[in-house]
């Protein structure tokens, strides 16, 4: 049987399924530290696999990553070692889309902020803390893949929102069932959005896609939601912008 090492905690139903088909060493087994020596296959979620890891794993043939992003592993090293890297696009698109919408609502209606103030006993005048209604707002979605699609549908159906969509990798017929405006140049997107929702992989091209210059172009009360990878947003610039 093939030797499979599961480096991160997975749902037990999936673990039990693979255990019926392979010799499995789980994350909570002390033998997990031996994976470089024996693993033919590796399952991973958030753990990093470096170039040195790939080079040491002489028996390794395939790595399966739960989720979309594979920036937690050295793909160049994997290719050089002849190791296949797989991911699972779309597996959690509904969950991530729900989170994106929930975070935007929490910010727009100031739910978390009010909850903290009330629990701490802080006195405040609610007229000084007016929230933002979502109905009919303009939503900028960067990335028209699985998660971006679900986010667009939720905003359209729940709030009759206007969707501005940017994705240079999909054709003009994409999202034929979702009313939207296709944006060709991000410079045309930034100043128009009430909510900016990011759904792209982390690559050299998307590193700090949202930087100080972009933040300066957003509306003063615009909401930024990033449920992709952290380094897509320049967080130092974001901190400075929020403190200004």
Short mmCIF file of C-alpha atoms in Angstrom, two decimals, residues 49-144:
data_model
loop_
_atom_site.label_atom_id
_atom_site.label_comp_id
_atom_site.label_asym_id
_atom_site.label_seq_id
_atom_site.Cartn_x
_atom_site.Cartn_y
_atom_site.Cartn_z
CA UNK A 49 6.73 22.60 2.40
CA UNK A 50 10.05 24.15 1.47
CA UNK A 51 12.45 23.38 -1.33
CA UNK A 52 14.63 21.53 1.16
CA UNK A 53 11.62 19.43 2.21
CA UNK A 54 11.01 18.40 -1.40
CA UNK A 55 14.65 17.57 -2.00
CA UNK A 56 14.87 15.43 1.14
CA UNK A 57 11.69 13.47 0.35
CA UNK A 58 13.20 10.93 -2.06
CA UNK A 59 10.15 8.66 -2.17
CA UNK A 60 7.60 11.46 -2.52
CA UNK A 61 5.47 11.45 -5.68
CA UNK A 62 2.54 13.75 -4.95
CA UNK A 63 1.40 16.46 -2.53
CA UNK A 64 -2.32 17.16 -2.14
CA UNK A 65 -3.19 20.63 -0.79
CA UNK A 66 -6.66 21.15 0.65
CA UNK A 67 -7.75 24.55 -0.61
CA UNK A 68 -6.90 26.74 -3.58
CA UNK A 69 -3.69 28.58 -2.71
CA UNK A 70 -0.39 26.71 -3.04
CA UNK A 71 1.90 29.55 -1.99
CA UNK A 72 2.80 27.60 1.16
CA UNK A 73 5.06 25.32 -0.87
CA UNK A 74 8.02 25.73 -3.21
CA UNK A 75 6.48 24.80 -6.56
CA UNK A 76 9.73 25.26 -8.47
CA UNK A 77 11.46 22.78 -6.21
CA UNK A 78 8.57 20.34 -6.51
CA UNK A 79 8.78 20.50 -10.30
CA UNK A 80 12.54 20.06 -10.26
CA UNK A 81 12.12 16.95 -8.09
CA UNK A 82 9.38 15.52 -10.32
CA UNK A 83 6.74 15.81 -7.59
CA UNK A 84 3.14 16.56 -8.55
CA UNK A 85 1.31 19.21 -6.49
CA UNK A 86 -2.50 19.13 -6.50
CA UNK A 87 -5.02 21.52 -4.98
CA UNK A 88 -8.80 21.49 -4.50
CA UNK A 89 -10.31 24.57 -6.17
CA UNK A 90 -13.90 25.29 -5.19
CA UNK A 91 -13.94 23.03 -2.16
CA UNK A 92 -14.65 25.85 0.30
CA UNK A 93 -16.04 28.53 -1.98
CA UNK A 94 -19.39 28.80 -0.18
CA UNK A 95 -17.75 29.04 3.23
CA UNK A 96 -15.30 31.71 2.08
CA UNK A 97 -18.04 33.64 0.28
CA UNK A 98 -20.16 33.56 3.44
CA UNK A 99 -17.21 34.88 5.42
CA UNK A 100 -16.57 37.68 2.90
CA UNK A 101 -20.19 38.81 3.07
CA UNK A 102 -20.34 38.44 6.86
CA UNK A 103 -17.21 40.52 7.35
CA UNK A 104 -18.53 43.26 5.09
CA UNK A 105 -21.83 43.37 6.98
CA UNK A 106 -20.05 43.44 10.32
CA UNK A 107 -18.04 46.45 9.17
CA UNK A 108 -20.85 48.28 7.40
CA UNK A 109 -23.27 47.94 10.32
CA UNK A 110 -20.43 48.23 12.89
CA UNK A 111 -21.64 45.06 14.62
CA UNK A 112 -18.37 44.01 16.23
CA UNK A 113 -17.57 47.58 17.24
CA UNK A 114 -20.92 48.08 18.96
CA UNK A 115 -20.72 44.69 20.63
CA UNK A 116 -17.37 45.58 22.21
CA UNK A 117 -18.59 48.98 23.34
CA UNK A 118 -21.74 47.60 24.92
CA UNK A 119 -19.93 44.76 26.68
CA UNK A 120 -17.36 47.18 28.10
CA UNK A 121 -20.09 49.49 29.41
CA UNK A 122 -18.88 52.36 27.24
CA UNK A 123 -21.42 55.14 26.78
CA UNK A 124 -21.95 56.40 23.24
CA UNK A 125 -24.37 58.37 21.13
CA UNK A 126 -25.61 56.11 18.35
CA UNK A 127 -26.06 59.14 16.09
CA UNK A 128 -22.28 59.47 16.08
CA UNK A 129 -21.85 55.90 14.85
CA UNK A 130 -24.10 55.58 11.84
CA UNK A 131 -23.55 52.48 9.77
CA UNK A 132 -23.61 51.98 6.02
CA UNK A 133 -26.55 50.33 4.26
CA UNK A 134 -25.60 47.68 1.69
CA UNK A 135 -28.68 48.02 -0.50
CA UNK A 136 -27.77 49.14 -4.01
CA UNK A 137 -24.10 49.67 -3.21
CA UNK A 138 -21.27 49.20 -5.71
CA UNK A 139 -19.20 46.09 -5.06
CA UNK A 140 -15.82 45.66 -6.70
CA UNK A 141 -14.81 42.02 -7.05
CA UNK A 142 -11.25 41.20 -8.05
CA UNK A 143 -11.15 37.60 -9.23
CA UNK A 144 -14.10 35.98 -10.99
#
